[in-house]
Coordinates of C-alpha atoms (C1' of nucleotides) in Angstrom, one line a residue:
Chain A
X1 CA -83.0 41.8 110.4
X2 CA -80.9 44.1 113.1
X3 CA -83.4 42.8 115.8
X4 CA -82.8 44.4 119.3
X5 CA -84.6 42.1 121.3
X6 CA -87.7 42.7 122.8
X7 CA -86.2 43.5 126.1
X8 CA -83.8 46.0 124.2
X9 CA -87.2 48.0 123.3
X10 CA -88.5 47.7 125.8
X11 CA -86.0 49.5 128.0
X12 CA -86.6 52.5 125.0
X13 CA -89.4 52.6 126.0
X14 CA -89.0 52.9 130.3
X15 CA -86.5 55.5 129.3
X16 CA -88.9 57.4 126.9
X17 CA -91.0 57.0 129.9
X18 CA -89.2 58.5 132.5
X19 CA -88.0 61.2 129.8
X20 CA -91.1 62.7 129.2
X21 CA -92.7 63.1 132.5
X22 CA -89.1 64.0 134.1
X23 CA -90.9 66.0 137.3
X24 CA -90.3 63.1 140.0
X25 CA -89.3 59.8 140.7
X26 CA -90.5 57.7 138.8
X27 CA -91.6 54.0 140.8
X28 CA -91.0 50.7 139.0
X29 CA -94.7 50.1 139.7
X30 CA -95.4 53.2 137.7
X31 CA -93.8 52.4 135.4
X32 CA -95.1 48.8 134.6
X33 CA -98.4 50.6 135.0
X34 CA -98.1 53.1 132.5
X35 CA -96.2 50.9 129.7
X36 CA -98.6 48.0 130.1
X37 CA -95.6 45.7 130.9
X38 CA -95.2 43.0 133.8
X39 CA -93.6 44.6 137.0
X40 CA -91.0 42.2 137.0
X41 CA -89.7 42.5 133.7
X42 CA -90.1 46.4 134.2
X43 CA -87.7 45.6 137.4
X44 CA -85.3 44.0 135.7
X45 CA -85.0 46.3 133.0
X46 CA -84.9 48.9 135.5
X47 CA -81.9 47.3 137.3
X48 CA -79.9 46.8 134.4
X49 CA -80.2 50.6 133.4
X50 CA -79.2 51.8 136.7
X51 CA -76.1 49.5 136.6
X52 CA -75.0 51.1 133.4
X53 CA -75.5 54.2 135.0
X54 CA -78.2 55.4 133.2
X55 CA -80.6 56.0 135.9
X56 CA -80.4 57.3 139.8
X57 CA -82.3 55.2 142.3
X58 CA -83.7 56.5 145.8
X59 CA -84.9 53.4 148.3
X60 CA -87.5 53.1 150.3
X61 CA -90.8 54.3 150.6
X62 CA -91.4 57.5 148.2
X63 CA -88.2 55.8 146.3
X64 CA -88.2 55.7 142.9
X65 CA -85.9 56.4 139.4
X66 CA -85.2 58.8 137.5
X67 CA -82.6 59.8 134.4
X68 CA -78.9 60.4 135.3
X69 CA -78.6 62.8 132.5
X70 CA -80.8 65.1 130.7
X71 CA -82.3 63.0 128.0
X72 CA -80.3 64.7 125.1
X73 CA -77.2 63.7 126.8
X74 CA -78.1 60.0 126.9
X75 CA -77.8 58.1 123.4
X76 CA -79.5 55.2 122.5
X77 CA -76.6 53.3 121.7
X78 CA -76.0 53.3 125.8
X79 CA -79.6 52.5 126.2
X80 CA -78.5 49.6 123.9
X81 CA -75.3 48.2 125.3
X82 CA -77.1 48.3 128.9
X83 CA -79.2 46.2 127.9
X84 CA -78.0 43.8 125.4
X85 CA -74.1 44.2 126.6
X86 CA -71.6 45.7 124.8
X87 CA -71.4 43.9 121.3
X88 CA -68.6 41.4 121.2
X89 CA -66.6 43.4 118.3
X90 CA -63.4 40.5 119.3
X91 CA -65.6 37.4 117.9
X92 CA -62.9 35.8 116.1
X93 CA -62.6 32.7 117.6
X94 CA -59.3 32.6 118.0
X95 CA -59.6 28.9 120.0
X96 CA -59.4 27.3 116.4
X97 CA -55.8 27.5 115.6
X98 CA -54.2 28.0 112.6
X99 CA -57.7 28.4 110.8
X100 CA -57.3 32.5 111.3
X101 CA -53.4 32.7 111.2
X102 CA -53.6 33.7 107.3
X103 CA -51.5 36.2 106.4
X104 CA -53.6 38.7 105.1
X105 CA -56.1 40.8 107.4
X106 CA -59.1 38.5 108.2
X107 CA -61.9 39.6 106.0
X108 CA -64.7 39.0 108.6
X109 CA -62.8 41.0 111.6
X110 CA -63.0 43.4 108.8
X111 CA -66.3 43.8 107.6
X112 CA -67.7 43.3 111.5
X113 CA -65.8 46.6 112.6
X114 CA -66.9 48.8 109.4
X115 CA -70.6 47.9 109.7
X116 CA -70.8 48.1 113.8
X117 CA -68.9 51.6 113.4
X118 CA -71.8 52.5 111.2
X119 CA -74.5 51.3 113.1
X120 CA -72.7 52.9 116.7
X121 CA -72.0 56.4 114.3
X122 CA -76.0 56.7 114.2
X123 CA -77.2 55.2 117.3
X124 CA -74.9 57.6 118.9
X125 CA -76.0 60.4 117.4
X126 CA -80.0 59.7 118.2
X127 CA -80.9 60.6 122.1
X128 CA -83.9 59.9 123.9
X129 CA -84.8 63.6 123.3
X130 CA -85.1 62.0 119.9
X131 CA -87.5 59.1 120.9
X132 CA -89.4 61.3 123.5
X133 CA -89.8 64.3 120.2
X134 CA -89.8 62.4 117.0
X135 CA -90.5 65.7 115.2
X136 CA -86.8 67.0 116.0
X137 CA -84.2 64.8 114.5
X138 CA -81.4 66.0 113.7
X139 CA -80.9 65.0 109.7
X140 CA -77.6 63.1 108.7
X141 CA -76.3 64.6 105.2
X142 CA -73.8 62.7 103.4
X143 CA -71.2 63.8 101.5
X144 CA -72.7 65.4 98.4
X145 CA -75.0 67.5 101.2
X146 CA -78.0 65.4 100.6
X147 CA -80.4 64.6 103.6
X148 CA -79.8 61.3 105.0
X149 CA -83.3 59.6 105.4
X150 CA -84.1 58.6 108.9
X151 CA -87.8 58.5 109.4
X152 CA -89.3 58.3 106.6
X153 CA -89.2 58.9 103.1
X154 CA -86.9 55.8 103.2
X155 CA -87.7 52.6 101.3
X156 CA -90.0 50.4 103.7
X157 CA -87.9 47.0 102.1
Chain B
X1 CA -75.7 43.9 120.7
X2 CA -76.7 44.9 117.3
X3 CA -76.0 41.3 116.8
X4 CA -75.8 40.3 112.8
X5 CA -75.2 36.7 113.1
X6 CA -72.8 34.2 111.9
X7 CA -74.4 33.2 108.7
X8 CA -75.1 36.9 107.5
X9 CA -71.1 38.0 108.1
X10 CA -70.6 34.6 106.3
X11 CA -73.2 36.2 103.4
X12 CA -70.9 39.4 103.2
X13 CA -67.4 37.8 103.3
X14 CA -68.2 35.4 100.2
X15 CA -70.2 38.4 99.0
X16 CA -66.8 40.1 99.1
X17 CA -64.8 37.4 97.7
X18 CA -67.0 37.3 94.7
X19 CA -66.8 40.8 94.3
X20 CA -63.0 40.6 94.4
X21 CA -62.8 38.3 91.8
X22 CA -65.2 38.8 89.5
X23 CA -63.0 37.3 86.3
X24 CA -64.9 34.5 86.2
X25 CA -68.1 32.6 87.4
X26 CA -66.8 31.5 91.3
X27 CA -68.4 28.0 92.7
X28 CA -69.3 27.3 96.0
X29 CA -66.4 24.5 96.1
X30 CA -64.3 27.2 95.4
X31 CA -65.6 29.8 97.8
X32 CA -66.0 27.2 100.5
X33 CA -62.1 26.7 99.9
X34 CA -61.0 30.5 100.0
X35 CA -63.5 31.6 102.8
X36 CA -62.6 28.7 104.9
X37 CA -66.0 27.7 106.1
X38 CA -67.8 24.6 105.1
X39 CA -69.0 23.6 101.9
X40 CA -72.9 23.3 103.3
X41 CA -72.9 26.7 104.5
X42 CA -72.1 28.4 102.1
X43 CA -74.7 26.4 99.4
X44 CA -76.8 27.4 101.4
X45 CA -75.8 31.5 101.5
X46 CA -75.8 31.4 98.1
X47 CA -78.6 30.0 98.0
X48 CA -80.3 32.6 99.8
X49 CA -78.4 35.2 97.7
X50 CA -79.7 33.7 94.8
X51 CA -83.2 34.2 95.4
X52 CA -82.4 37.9 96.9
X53 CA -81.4 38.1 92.9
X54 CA -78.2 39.4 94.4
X55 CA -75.9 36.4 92.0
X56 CA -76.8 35.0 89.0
X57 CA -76.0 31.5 88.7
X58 CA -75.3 28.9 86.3
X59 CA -75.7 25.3 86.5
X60 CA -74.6 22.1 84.9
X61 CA -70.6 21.6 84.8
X62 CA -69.1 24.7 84.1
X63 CA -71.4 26.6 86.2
X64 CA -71.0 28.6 89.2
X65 CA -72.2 32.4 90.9
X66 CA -71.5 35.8 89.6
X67 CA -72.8 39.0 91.3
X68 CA -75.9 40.1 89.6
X69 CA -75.0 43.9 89.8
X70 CA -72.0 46.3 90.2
X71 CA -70.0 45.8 93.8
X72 CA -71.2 49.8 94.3
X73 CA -74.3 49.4 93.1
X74 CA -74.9 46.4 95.9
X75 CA -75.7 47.7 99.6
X76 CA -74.9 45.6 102.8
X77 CA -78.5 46.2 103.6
X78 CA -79.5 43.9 101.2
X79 CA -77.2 41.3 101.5
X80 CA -78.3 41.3 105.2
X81 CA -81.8 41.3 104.5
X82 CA -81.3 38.3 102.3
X83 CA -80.2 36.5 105.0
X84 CA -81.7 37.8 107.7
X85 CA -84.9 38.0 106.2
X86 CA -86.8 41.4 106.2
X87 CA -86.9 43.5 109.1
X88 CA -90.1 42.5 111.1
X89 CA -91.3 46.1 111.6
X90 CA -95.3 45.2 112.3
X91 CA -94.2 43.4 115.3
X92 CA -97.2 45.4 117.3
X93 CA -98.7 42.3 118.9
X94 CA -102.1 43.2 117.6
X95 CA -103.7 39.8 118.4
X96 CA -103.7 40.6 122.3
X97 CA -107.1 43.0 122.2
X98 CA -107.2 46.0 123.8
X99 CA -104.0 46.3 125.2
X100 CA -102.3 48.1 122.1
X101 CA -105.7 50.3 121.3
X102 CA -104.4 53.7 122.9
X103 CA -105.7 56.9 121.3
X104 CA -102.2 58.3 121.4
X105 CA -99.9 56.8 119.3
X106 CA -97.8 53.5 119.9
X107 CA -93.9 54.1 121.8
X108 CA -92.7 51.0 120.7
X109 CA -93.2 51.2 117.3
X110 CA -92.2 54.6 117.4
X111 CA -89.0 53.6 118.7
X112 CA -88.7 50.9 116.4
X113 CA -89.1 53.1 113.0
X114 CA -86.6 55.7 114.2
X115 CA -83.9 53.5 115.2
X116 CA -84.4 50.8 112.2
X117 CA -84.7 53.7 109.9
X118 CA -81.4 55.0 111.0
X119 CA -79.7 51.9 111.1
X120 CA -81.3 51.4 107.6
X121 CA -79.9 54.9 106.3
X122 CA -76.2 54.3 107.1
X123 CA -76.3 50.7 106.0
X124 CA -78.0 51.6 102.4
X125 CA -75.0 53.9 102.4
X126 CA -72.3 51.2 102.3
X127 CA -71.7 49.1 99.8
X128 CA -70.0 46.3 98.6
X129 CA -67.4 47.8 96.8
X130 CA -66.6 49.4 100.6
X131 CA -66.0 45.8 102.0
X132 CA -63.9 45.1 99.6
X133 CA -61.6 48.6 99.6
X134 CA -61.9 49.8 103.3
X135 CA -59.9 52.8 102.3
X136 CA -62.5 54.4 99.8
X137 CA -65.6 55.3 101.9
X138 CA -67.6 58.5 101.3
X139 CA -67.7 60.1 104.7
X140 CA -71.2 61.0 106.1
X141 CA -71.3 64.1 107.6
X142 CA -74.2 65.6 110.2
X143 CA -76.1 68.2 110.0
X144 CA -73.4 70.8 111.1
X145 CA -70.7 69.7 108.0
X146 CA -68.6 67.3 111.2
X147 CA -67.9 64.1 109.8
X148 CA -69.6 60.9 110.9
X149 CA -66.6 58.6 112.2
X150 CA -67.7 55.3 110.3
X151 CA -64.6 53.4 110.7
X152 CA -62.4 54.4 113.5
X153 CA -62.3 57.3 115.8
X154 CA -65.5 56.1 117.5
X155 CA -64.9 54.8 121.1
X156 CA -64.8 51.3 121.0
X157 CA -66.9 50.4 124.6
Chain C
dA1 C1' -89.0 51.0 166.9
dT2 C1' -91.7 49.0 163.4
dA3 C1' -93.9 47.9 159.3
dA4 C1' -94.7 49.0 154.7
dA5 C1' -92.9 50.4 150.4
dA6 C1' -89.6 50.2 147.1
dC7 C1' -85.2 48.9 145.3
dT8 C1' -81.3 44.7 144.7
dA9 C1' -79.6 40.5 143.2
dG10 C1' -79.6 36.3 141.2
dA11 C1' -81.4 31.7 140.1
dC12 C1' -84.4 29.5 137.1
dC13 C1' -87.1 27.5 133.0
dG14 C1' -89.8 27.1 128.6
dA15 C1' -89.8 28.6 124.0
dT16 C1' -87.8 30.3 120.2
dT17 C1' -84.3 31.0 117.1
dC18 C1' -79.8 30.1 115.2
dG19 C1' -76.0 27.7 113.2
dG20 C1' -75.0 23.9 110.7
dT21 C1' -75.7 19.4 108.1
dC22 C1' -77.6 16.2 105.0
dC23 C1' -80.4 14.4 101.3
dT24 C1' -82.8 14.3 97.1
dG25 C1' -83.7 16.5 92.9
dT26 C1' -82.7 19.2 88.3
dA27 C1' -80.0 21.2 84.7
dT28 C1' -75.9 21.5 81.7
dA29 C1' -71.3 20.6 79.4
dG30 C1' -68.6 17.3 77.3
Chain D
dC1 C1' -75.0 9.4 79.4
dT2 C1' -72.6 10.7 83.1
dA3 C1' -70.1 13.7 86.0
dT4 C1' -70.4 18.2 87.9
dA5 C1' -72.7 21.9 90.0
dC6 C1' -76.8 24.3 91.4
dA7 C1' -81.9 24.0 93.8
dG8 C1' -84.7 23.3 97.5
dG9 C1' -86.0 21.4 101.1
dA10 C1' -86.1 18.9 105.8
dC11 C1' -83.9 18.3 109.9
dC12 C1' -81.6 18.6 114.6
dG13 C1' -78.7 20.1 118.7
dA14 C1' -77.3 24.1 121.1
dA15 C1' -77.4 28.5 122.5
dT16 C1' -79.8 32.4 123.6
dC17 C1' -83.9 35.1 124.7
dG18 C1' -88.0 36.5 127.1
dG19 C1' -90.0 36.3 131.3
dT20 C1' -91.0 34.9 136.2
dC21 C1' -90.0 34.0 140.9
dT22 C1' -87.9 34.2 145.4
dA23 C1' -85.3 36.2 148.9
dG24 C1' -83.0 40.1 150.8
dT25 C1' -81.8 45.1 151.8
dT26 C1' -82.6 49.9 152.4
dT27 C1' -85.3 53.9 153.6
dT28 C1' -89.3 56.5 155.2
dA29 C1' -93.7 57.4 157.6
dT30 C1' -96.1 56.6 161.7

DNA sequence: ATAAAACTAGACCGATTCGGTCCTGTATAG
DNA sequence: CTATACAGGACCGAATCGGTCTAGTTTTAT
């Protein structure tokens, strides 16, 4: 249902990558190597993170990449929006005139910003530290103090 | 990014209009006419909202959709996974051979559970009844008592 | 200096999925 | 019995996604 794209985890995965094994720079060859994907969607991937600013990149030979931030500092909700671009919370199209003039708030502008401010609230608050050490989440309670499922124990559908 | 699609904000929007107005049974004529969209989509939503037993319809003159459970007691989650289909979480390529047979356990489905299990979490957590009265949502608060900004206070990107 | 290694940028295309429409049934109230 | 409304598909154009390729630039080792 909430598909990320392939591409999307794919990118989770370079950055888990280059998380875990944070000693040196890490070469886009490498890389492809040790995740079993294609050097040049690895490169591409690769690009698009360091444009968001994600990831340093040092040229030439003994060049490589390697994390901006420490990987508890870097959510995967920026992991995301590099890749995927920043969701398009204005969708309304506002082209069609006089279909979205109605006087009362427009119910799907509505529902679109409460359930991406839920989805952002959590992918904010899981790091890569997260994805690199799945043993030490961070558990979401909600209000009555309960623990708010995240790995498992939830219902699989 | 976390793209939901068209049809499934359609799917909550005349979810919420049902819920709204539950006086009486509501038929797609009539929903088509409130929610403004056409009256082939949204046969088809409810359609797919039907068999998610999510309404309860009746035909023959007369007829028409009525939400099968309380607006509370109805999660976005599942209206999106009527729509959307369930979440496609053994997408592990296991047809290409070899390639995925690594002693140590699988990244990318790693990745995948955590994040779709969080995602899943927060949207389990909203309901219906939320769509329809913004104002009324139980805050979800982490694991040192902050609250979880659901609605605004979040940067927006 | 020079060549090799590695990053940088963008065009490009096939395949898949999505959004949306239409058509033919079936059941029910009057 | 007939008009209304649901039921369940098939169907298609368009947009996006996943993935590849080519060409160029920067840096370091020799």
């Amino acid at each position: 249902m909430v598909r990320l794209g392939k591409l999307t985890d794919y990118g989770l995965v370079l950055m888990t990558c280059i998380a875990r094994s944070r000693v040196a720079l890490r070469t886009a060859r490498d890389l492809a190597q040790e995740s079993r994907l294609p050097l040049s969607t690895v490169s591409k991937l690769l690009k698009e993170l360091l444009q968001s600013s994600l990831l340093v990149s040092h040229r030439g030979i003994k060049g490589g990449y390697i994390l901006a931030r420490d990987p508890h500092q870097i959510s995967v909700l920026e992991v995301i929006a590099a890749i995927e671009g920043p969701m398009a919370l204005t969708e309304c199209s506002t082209d069609i005139t006089g279909l979205c003039n109605l006087e009362s708030a427009c119910p799907i502008k509505s529902n679109q910003q409460i359930i991406n401010q839920a989805i952002r609230g959590v992918l904010e608050k899981v790091t890569l530290s997260d994805l690199a050490h799945p043993l030490e989440l961070t558990p979401l309670r909600d209000a009555k103090g309960r623990v708010v499922p995240i790995v498992a124990s939830g219902r699989i559908q």
